[in-house]
Coordinates of C-alpha atoms in Angstrom, one line a residue:
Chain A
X1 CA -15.3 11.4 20.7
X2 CA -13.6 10.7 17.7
X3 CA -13.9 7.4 15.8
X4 CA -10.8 5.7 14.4
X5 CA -11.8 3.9 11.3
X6 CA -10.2 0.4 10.6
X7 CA -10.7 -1.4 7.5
X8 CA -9.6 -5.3 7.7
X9 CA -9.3 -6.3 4.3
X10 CA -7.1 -9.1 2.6
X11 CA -7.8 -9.6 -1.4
X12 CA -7.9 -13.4 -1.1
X13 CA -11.3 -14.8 0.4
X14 CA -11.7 -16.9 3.5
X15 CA -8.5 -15.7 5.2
X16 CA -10.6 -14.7 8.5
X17 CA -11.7 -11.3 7.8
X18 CA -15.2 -11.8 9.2
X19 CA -13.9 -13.7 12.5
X20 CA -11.0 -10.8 12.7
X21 CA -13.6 -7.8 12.3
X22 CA -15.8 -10.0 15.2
X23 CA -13.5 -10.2 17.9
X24 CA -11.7 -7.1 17.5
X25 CA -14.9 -5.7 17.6
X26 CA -15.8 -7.8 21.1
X27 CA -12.4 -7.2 22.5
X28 CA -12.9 -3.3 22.1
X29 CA -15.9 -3.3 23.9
X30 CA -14.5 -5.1 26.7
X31 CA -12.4 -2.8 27.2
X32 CA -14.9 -0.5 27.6
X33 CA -14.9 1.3 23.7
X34 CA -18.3 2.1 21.7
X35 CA -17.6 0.6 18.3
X36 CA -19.4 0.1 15.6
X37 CA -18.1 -3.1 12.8
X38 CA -20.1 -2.3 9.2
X39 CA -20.4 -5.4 7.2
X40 CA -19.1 -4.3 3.4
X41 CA -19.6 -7.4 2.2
X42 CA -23.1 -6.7 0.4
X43 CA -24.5 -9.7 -1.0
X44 CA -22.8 -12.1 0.9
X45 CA -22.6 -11.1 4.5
X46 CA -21.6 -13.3 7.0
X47 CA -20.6 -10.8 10.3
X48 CA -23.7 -10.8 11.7
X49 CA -24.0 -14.6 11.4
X50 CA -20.9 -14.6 13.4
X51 CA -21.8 -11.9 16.3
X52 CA -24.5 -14.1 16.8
X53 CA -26.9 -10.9 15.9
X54 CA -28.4 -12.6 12.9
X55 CA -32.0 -12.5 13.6
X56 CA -31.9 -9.3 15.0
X57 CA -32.3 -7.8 11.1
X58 CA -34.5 -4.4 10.3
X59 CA -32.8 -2.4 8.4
X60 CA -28.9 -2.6 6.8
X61 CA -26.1 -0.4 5.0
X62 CA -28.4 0.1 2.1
X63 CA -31.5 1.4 3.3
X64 CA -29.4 3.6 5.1
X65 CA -27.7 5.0 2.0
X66 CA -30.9 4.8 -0.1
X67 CA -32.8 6.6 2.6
X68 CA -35.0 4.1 4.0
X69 CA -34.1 4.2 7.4
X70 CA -31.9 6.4 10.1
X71 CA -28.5 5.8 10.6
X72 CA -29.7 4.4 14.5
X73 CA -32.3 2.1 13.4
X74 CA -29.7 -0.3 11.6
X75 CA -27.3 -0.2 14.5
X76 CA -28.2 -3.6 15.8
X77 CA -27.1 -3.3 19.7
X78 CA -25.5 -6.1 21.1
X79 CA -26.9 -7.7 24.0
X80 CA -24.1 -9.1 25.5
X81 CA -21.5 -5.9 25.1
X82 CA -24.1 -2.4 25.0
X83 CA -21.4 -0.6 23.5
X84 CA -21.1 -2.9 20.4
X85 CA -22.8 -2.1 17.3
X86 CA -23.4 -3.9 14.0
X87 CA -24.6 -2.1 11.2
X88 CA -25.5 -5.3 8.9
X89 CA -25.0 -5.5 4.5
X90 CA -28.2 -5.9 2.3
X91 CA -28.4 -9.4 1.3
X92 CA -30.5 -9.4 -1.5
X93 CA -28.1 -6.5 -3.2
X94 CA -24.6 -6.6 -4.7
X95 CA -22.1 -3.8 -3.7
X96 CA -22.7 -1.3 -6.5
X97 CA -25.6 -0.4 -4.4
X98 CA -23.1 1.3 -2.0
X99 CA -20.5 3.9 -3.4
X100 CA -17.4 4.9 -1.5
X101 CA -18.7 8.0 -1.2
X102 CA -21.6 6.8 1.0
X103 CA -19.3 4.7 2.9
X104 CA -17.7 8.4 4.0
X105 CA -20.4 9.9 4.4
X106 CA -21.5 7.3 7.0
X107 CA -18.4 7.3 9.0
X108 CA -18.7 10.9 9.3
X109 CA -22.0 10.7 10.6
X110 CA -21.1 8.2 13.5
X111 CA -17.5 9.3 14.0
X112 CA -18.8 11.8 16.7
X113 CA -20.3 9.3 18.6
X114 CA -18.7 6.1 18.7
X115 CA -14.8 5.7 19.5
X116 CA -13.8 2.5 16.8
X117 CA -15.5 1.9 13.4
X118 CA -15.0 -1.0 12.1
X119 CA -15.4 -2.5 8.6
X120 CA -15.3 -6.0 7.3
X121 CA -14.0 -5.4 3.7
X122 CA -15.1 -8.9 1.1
X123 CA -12.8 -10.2 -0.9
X124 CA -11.7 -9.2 -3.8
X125 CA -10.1 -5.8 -5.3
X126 CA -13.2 -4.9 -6.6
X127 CA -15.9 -2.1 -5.9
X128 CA -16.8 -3.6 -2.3
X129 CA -13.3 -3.4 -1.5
X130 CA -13.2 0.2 -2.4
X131 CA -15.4 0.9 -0.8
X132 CA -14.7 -0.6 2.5
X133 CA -11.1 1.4 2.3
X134 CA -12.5 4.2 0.9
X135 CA -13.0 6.1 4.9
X136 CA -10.5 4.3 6.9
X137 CA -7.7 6.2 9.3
X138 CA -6.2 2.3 9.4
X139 CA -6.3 -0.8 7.3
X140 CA -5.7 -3.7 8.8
X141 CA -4.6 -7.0 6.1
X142 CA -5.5 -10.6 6.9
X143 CA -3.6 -13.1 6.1
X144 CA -2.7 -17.0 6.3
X145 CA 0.8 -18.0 5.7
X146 CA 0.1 -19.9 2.7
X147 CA 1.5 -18.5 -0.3
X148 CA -1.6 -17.8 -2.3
X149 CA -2.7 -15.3 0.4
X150 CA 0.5 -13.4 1.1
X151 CA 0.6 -13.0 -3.1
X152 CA -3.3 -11.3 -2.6
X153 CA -2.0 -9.7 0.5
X154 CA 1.1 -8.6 -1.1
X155 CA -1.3 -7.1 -4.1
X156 CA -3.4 -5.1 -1.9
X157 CA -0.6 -3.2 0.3
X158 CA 0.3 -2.4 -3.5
X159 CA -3.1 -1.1 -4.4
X160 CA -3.3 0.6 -0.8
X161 CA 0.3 2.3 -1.8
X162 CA -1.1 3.5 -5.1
X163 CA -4.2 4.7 -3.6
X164 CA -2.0 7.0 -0.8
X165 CA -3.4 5.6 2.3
X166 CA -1.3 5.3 5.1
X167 CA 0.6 2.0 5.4
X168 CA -1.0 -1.2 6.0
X169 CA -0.5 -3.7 9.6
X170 CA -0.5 -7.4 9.3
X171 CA -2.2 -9.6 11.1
X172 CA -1.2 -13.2 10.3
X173 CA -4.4 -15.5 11.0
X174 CA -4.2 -19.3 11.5
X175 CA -0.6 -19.8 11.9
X176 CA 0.5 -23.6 13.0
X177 CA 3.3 -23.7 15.4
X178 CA 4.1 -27.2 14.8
X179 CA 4.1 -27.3 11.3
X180 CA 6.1 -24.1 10.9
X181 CA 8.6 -26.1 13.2
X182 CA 8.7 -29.1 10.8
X183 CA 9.2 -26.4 7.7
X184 CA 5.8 -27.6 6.3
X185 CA 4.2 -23.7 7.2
X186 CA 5.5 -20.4 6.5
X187 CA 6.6 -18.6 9.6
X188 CA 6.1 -15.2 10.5
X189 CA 9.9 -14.4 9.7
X190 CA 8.8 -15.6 6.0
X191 CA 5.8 -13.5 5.6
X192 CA 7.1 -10.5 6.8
X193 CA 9.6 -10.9 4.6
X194 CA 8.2 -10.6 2.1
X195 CA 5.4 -8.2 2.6
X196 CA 7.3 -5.8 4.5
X197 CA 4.6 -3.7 7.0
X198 CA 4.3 -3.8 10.7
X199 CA 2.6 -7.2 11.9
X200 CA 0.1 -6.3 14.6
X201 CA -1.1 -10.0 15.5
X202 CA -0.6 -13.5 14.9
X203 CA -3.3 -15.8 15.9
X204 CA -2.9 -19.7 16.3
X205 CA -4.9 -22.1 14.4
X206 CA -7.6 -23.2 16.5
X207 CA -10.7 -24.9 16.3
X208 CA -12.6 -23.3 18.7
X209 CA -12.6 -20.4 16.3
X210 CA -15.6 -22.5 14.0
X211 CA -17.4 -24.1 17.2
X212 CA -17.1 -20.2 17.9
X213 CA -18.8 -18.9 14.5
X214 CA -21.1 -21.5 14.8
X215 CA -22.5 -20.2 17.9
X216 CA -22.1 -17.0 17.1
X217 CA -20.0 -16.0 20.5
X218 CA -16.2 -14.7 18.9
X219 CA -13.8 -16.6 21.1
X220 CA -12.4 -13.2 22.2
X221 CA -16.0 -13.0 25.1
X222 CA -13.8 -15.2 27.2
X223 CA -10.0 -14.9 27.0
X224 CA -9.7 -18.6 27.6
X225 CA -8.5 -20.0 24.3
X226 CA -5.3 -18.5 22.5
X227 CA -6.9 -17.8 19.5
X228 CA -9.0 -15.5 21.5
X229 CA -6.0 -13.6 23.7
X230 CA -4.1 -13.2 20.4
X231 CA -7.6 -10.9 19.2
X232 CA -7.7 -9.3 22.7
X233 CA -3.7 -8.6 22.4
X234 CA -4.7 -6.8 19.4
X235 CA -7.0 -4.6 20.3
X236 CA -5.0 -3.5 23.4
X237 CA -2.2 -2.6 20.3
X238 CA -5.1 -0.8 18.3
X239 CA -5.5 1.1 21.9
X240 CA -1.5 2.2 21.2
X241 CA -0.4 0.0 24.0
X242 CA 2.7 -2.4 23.4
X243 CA 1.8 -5.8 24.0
X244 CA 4.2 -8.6 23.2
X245 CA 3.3 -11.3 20.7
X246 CA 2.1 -15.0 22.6
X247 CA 4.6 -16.9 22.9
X248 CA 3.2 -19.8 20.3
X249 CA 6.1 -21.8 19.8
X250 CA 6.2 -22.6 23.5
X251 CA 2.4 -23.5 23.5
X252 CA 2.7 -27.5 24.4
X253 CA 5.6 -28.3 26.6
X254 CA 5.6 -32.2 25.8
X255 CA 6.5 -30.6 22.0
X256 CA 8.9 -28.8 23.4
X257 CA 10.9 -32.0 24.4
X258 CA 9.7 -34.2 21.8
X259 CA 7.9 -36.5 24.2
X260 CA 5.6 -38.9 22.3
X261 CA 2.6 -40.8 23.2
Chain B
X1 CA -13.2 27.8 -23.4
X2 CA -15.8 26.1 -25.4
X3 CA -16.4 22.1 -24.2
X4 CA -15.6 20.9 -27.7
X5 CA -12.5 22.6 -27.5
X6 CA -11.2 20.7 -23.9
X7 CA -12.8 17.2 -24.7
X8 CA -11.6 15.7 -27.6
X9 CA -12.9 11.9 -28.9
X10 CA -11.6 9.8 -31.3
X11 CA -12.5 5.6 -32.0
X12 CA -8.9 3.7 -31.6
X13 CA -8.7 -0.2 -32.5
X14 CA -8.9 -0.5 -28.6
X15 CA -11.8 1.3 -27.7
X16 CA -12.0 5.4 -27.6
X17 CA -9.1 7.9 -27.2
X18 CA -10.3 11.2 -24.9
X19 CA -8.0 14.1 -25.3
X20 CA -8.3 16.4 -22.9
X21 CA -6.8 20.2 -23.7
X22 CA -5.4 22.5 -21.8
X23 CA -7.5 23.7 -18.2
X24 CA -7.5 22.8 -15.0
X25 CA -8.1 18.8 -13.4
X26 CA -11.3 20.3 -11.8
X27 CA -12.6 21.4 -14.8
X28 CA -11.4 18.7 -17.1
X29 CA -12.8 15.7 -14.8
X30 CA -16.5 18.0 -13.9
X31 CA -16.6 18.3 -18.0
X32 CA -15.2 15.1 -19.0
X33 CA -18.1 13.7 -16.4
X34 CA -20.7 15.9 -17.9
X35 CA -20.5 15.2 -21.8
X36 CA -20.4 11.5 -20.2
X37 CA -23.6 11.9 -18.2
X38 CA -25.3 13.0 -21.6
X39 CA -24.5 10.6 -23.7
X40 CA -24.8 7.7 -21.4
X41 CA -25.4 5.3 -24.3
X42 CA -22.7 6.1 -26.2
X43 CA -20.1 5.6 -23.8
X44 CA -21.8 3.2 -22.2
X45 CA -19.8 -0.4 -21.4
X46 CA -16.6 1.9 -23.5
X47 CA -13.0 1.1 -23.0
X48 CA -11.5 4.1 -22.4
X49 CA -7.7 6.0 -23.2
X50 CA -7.3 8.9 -22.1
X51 CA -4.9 11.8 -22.6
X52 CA -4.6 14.2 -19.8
X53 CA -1.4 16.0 -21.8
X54 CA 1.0 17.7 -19.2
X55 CA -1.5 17.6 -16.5
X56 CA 0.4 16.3 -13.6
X57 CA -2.1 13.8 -11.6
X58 CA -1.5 12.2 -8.0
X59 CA -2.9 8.6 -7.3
X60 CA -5.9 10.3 -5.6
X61 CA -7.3 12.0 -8.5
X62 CA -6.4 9.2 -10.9
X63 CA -8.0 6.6 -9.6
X64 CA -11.2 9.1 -8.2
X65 CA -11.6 9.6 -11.9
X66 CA -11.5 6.0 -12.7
X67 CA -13.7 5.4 -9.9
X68 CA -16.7 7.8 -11.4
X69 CA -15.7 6.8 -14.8
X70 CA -16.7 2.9 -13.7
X71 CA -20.0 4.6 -12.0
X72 CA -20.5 5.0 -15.7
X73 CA -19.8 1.9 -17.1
X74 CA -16.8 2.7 -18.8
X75 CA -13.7 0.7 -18.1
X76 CA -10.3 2.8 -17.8
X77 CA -7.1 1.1 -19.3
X78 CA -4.6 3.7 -19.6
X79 CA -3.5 7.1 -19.4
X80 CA -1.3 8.7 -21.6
X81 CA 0.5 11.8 -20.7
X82 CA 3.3 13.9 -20.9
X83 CA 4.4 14.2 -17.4
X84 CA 6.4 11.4 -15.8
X85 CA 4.6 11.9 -12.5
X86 CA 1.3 10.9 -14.4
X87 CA 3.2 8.1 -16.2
X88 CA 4.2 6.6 -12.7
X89 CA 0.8 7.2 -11.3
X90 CA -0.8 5.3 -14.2
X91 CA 1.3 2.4 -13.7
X92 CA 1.2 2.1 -10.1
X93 CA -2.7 1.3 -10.2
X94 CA -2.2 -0.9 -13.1
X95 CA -3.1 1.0 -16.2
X96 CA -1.4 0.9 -19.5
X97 CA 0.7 4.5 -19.8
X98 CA 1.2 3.6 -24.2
X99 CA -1.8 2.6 -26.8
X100 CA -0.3 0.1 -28.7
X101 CA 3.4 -1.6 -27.3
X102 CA 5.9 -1.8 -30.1
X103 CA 6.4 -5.1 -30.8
X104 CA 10.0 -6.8 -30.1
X105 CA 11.1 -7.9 -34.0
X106 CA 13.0 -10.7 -33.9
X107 CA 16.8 -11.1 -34.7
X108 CA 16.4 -7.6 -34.4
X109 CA 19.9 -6.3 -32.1
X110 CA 19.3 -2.6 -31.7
X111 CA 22.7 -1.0 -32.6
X112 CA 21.2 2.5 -31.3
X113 CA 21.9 3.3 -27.6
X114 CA 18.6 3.0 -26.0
X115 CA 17.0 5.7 -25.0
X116 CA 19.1 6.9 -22.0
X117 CA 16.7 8.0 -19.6
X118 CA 16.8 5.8 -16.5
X119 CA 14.3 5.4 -13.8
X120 CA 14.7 5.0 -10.4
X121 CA 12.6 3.7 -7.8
X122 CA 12.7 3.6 -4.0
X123 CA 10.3 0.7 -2.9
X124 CA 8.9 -2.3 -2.8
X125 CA 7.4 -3.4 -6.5
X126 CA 4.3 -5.6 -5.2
X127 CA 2.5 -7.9 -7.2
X128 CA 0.1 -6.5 -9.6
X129 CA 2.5 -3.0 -10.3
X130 CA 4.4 -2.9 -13.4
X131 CA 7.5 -0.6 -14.4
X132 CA 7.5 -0.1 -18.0
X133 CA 10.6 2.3 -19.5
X134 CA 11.5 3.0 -22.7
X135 CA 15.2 3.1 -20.8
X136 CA 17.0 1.6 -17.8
X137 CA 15.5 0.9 -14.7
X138 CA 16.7 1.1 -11.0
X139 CA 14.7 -0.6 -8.2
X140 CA 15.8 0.3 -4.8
X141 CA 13.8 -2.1 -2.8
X142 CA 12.0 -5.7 -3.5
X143 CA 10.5 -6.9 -6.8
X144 CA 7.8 -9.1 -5.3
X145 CA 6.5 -12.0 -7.1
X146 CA 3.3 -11.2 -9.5
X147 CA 5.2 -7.5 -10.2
X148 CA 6.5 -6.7 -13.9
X149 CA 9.5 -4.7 -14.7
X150 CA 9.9 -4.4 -18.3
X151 CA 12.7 -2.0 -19.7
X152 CA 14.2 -1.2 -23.3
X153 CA 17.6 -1.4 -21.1
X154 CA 19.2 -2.8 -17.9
X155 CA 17.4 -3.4 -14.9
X156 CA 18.9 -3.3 -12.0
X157 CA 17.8 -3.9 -8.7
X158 CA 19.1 -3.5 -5.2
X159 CA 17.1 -5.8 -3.5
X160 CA 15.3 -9.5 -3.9
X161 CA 14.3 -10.2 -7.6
X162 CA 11.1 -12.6 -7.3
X163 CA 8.6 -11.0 -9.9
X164 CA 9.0 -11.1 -13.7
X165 CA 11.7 -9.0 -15.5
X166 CA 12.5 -8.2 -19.2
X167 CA 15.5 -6.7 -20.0
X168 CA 16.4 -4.9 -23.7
X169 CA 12.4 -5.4 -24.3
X170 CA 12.9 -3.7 -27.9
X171 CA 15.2 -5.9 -29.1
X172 CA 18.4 -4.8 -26.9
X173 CA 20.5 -8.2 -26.5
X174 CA 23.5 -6.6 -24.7
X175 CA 20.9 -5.6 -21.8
X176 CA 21.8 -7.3 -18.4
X177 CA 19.6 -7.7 -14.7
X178 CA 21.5 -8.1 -11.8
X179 CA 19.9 -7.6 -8.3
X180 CA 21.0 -8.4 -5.1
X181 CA 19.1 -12.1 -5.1
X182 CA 18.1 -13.2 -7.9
X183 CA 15.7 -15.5 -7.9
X184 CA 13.1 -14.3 -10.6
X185 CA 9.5 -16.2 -11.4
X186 CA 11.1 -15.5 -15.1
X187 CA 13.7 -13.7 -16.8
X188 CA 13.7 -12.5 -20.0
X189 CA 16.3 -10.1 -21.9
X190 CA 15.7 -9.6 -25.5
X191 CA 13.8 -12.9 -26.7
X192 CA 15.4 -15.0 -25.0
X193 CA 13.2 -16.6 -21.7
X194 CA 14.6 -18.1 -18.4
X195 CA 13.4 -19.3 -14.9
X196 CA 14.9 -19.7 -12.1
X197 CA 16.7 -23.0 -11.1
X198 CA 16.4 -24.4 -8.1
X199 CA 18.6 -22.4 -5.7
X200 CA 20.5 -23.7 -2.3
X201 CA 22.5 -21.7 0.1
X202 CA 23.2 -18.1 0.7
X203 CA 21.7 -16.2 -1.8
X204 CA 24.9 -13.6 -3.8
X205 CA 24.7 -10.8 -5.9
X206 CA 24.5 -11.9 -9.5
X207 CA 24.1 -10.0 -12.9
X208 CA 22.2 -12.2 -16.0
X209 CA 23.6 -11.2 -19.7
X210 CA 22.8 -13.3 -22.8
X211 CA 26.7 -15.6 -23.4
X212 CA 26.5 -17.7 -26.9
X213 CA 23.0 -17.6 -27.5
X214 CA 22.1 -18.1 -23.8
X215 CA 21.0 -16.4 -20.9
X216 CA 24.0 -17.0 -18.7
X217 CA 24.0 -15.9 -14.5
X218 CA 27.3 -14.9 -12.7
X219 CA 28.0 -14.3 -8.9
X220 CA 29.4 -11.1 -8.8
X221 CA 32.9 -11.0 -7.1
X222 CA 34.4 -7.7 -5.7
X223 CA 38.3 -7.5 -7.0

């Protein structure tokens, strides 16, 4: 086996990069993958709160670096999906602790073994973010289409481009049909245009997706809600298969005619 | 070749100015890094310019450099070199390519034909990239909003203008911008400043010049 690395990154914060890297992560190990999501976000991490693996805490990405632990004793396995691994960020640290050459280092240690490595990049353009990108095949930009976060998004396909990695996919989170129908929401048509790269997944705004975080079960365990096929739909594109987009604008039939209560 | 001899150091009003001499990269980063790691104090929390002279420097090595340098605590802000390929490198992660900017004089309208070198660029200029040329530029592609072009001469680009654009930056009032769409965040050519107004409708192809003291926008019309 040979890992593919995927970095999901986005500049601005609280776009959905933790959720993203979550249910990707779930959806490839339904399907059967052995991956392995690495929190980047030292200091502040939130992934395992969101896999649900919290409590489940030894070791994390620093000891590892530093020496304190094997690279096996901070996977944290996770019960529900056996091939899905988290490998958790120090809390009590800030991300100078980690450099990007550790980061590589790391991956080539579990790229033998696993067959997706995923890493949830923090906000920000700063040394965390470096180092997040610093191993990946694939990098993978969140977004919401708001205008503050295309400009971030816009800023790190730049900084990507500078830094020669290959180009960037979109993935435009928390998109509201019926508001981009009214003009009050950018559309997909907007933010493309703009940023220009391949768009690998749109996920409708949903609610579920907190109740989900809460819990700490990503919406993408059961395929029920859309927000949780959209994540599914994209990992089955990260597995090179063509899926088409969900149909969103079709979503409620009484808004398709305008039927009011 | 002696180390004092590649590595040279100088105090600038903005921090220090490293000149490196003539070697290879490798050697010039590993010594660079090592007359660093052994003054640590000295260079410690430094803003640094340095001058890698005709050495010509991919994105990769630039910003590994920059990368170790910050390991160190110094803070890289621009590059100054000989070779355009540097020059563009430098600029596309965001560091200054000159030490100090000559400052537009006012009133001043350069007779002189600017400097007649022109560059030309085939993508997308995202926020956070600046062009800076001491002559005309060419952007084949998108000027995203948050991205700087700022030329001595024209600026032209084939594509959507969104970002900020200064035309004749050195004083040049008979500069002009024209692009595809024009809808800038601001235009400047000379002194003079400009935003966008309010646009409705099909976006044309339209070129900016200053008319009677004023920064004055035309459709452009073929025949």
């Amino acid at each position: 086996m040979t890992a593919k690395i995927i970095t999901v990154t986005s500049g601005k914060g609280g776009v959905g990069k933790t959720t993203t890297v979550a249910n990707i992560s779930v959806a490839l190990a339904l399907e059967g993958k052995k991956v392995v999501c690495i929190d980047g976000d030292i200091g502040l991490r939130n992934l395992d709160v969101i896999l649900g693996l919290e409590n489940r805490i030894v070791y994390d990405l620093v000891d590892i670096v530093e020496g304190r632990c094997r690279t096996r004793q901070a996977m944290i396995r996770d019960k529900r999906l056996p091939d899905l691994f988290l490998i958790p960020a120090a809390q009590i640290r800030d991300k100078n602790a980690v450099s990007p050459s550790d980061m590589i280092r790391l991956c080539d240690e579990l790229k033998p073994e696993v067959d997706f490595i995923l890493i949830d990049s923090p906000a920000g353009i700063e040394r965390g973010f470096r180092n997040s990108i610093a191993p990946a095949d694939q990098i993978l930009i969140v977004t919401n289409p708001e205008m503050s976060a295309v400009r971030d998004a816009d800023r790190v396909i730049g900084l990507l481009e500078a830094d020669g990695k290959n180009p960037p996919s979109l993935i435009i989170n928390r998109l509201n049909p019926s508001m981009v129908r009214r003009g009050d929401m950018l559309s997909m048509e907007d933010v493309f245009d703009l940023l220009r790269i391949d768009v690998i997944g749109i996920i409708p705004e949903d609610e579920n997706v907190i109740l989900a975080s809460n819990k700490g079960t990503p919406l993408a365990l059961d395929g029920k809600t859309k927000a949780g096929q959209a994540f599914r739909n994209i990992s089955r594109r990260l597995n090179g298969e063509q899926v088409p987009f969900l149909d969103l604008n079709h979503q409620n039939i009484w808004d398709r005619f305008g039927w009011r209560r | 070749m002696s180390e004092s001899s590649l590595i040279q150091i100088k105090g600038i009003k903005d921090g220090l100015l490293v000149s490196l001499g003539d070697a290879s990269w490798n050697v010039l980063q590993s010594t660079l890094i090592e007359h660093i790691e052994q003054q640590p104090a000295f260079f410690q929390g430094a803003r640094l310019a340095l001058d890698v002279g005709k050495n010509s420097l991919k994105s990769a090595e630039l910003s590994t450099l920059r990368d170790k340098l910050s390991e160190n605590g110094i803070m890289l802000w621009a590059i100054l070199s000989e070779s355009p390929v540097t020059e563009k490198t430098a600029q596309f992660l965001g560091l200054a390519t000159r030490i100090s900017k000559p400052l537009p004089q006012e009133h001043r309208v350069s007779q002189e034909p600017v400097d007649e070198k022109t560059l030309f660029i085939h993508k997308t200029i995202r926020s956070g990239n600046r062009i800076d040329s001491s002559g005309h530029v060419i952007i084949f592609g998108d000027v995203n909003p948050g991205a700087e072009i700022i030329a001595a001469g024209n600026v032209i680009v084939w594509g959507r203008l969104r970002g900020v654009v200064h035309a004749g930056a050195e004083g040049d009032r008979n500069a002009v911008v024209c692009a595809l769409e024009l809808s800038p965040t601001q235009l400047r050519i000379a002194e003079q400043i400009a935003i966008s107004p309010d646009r409705h409708g099909k976006p044309l192809p339209e070129i900016v010049r200053i008319k009677d003291g004023q920064l004055q926008a035309e459709t452009w019309n073929s025949g």
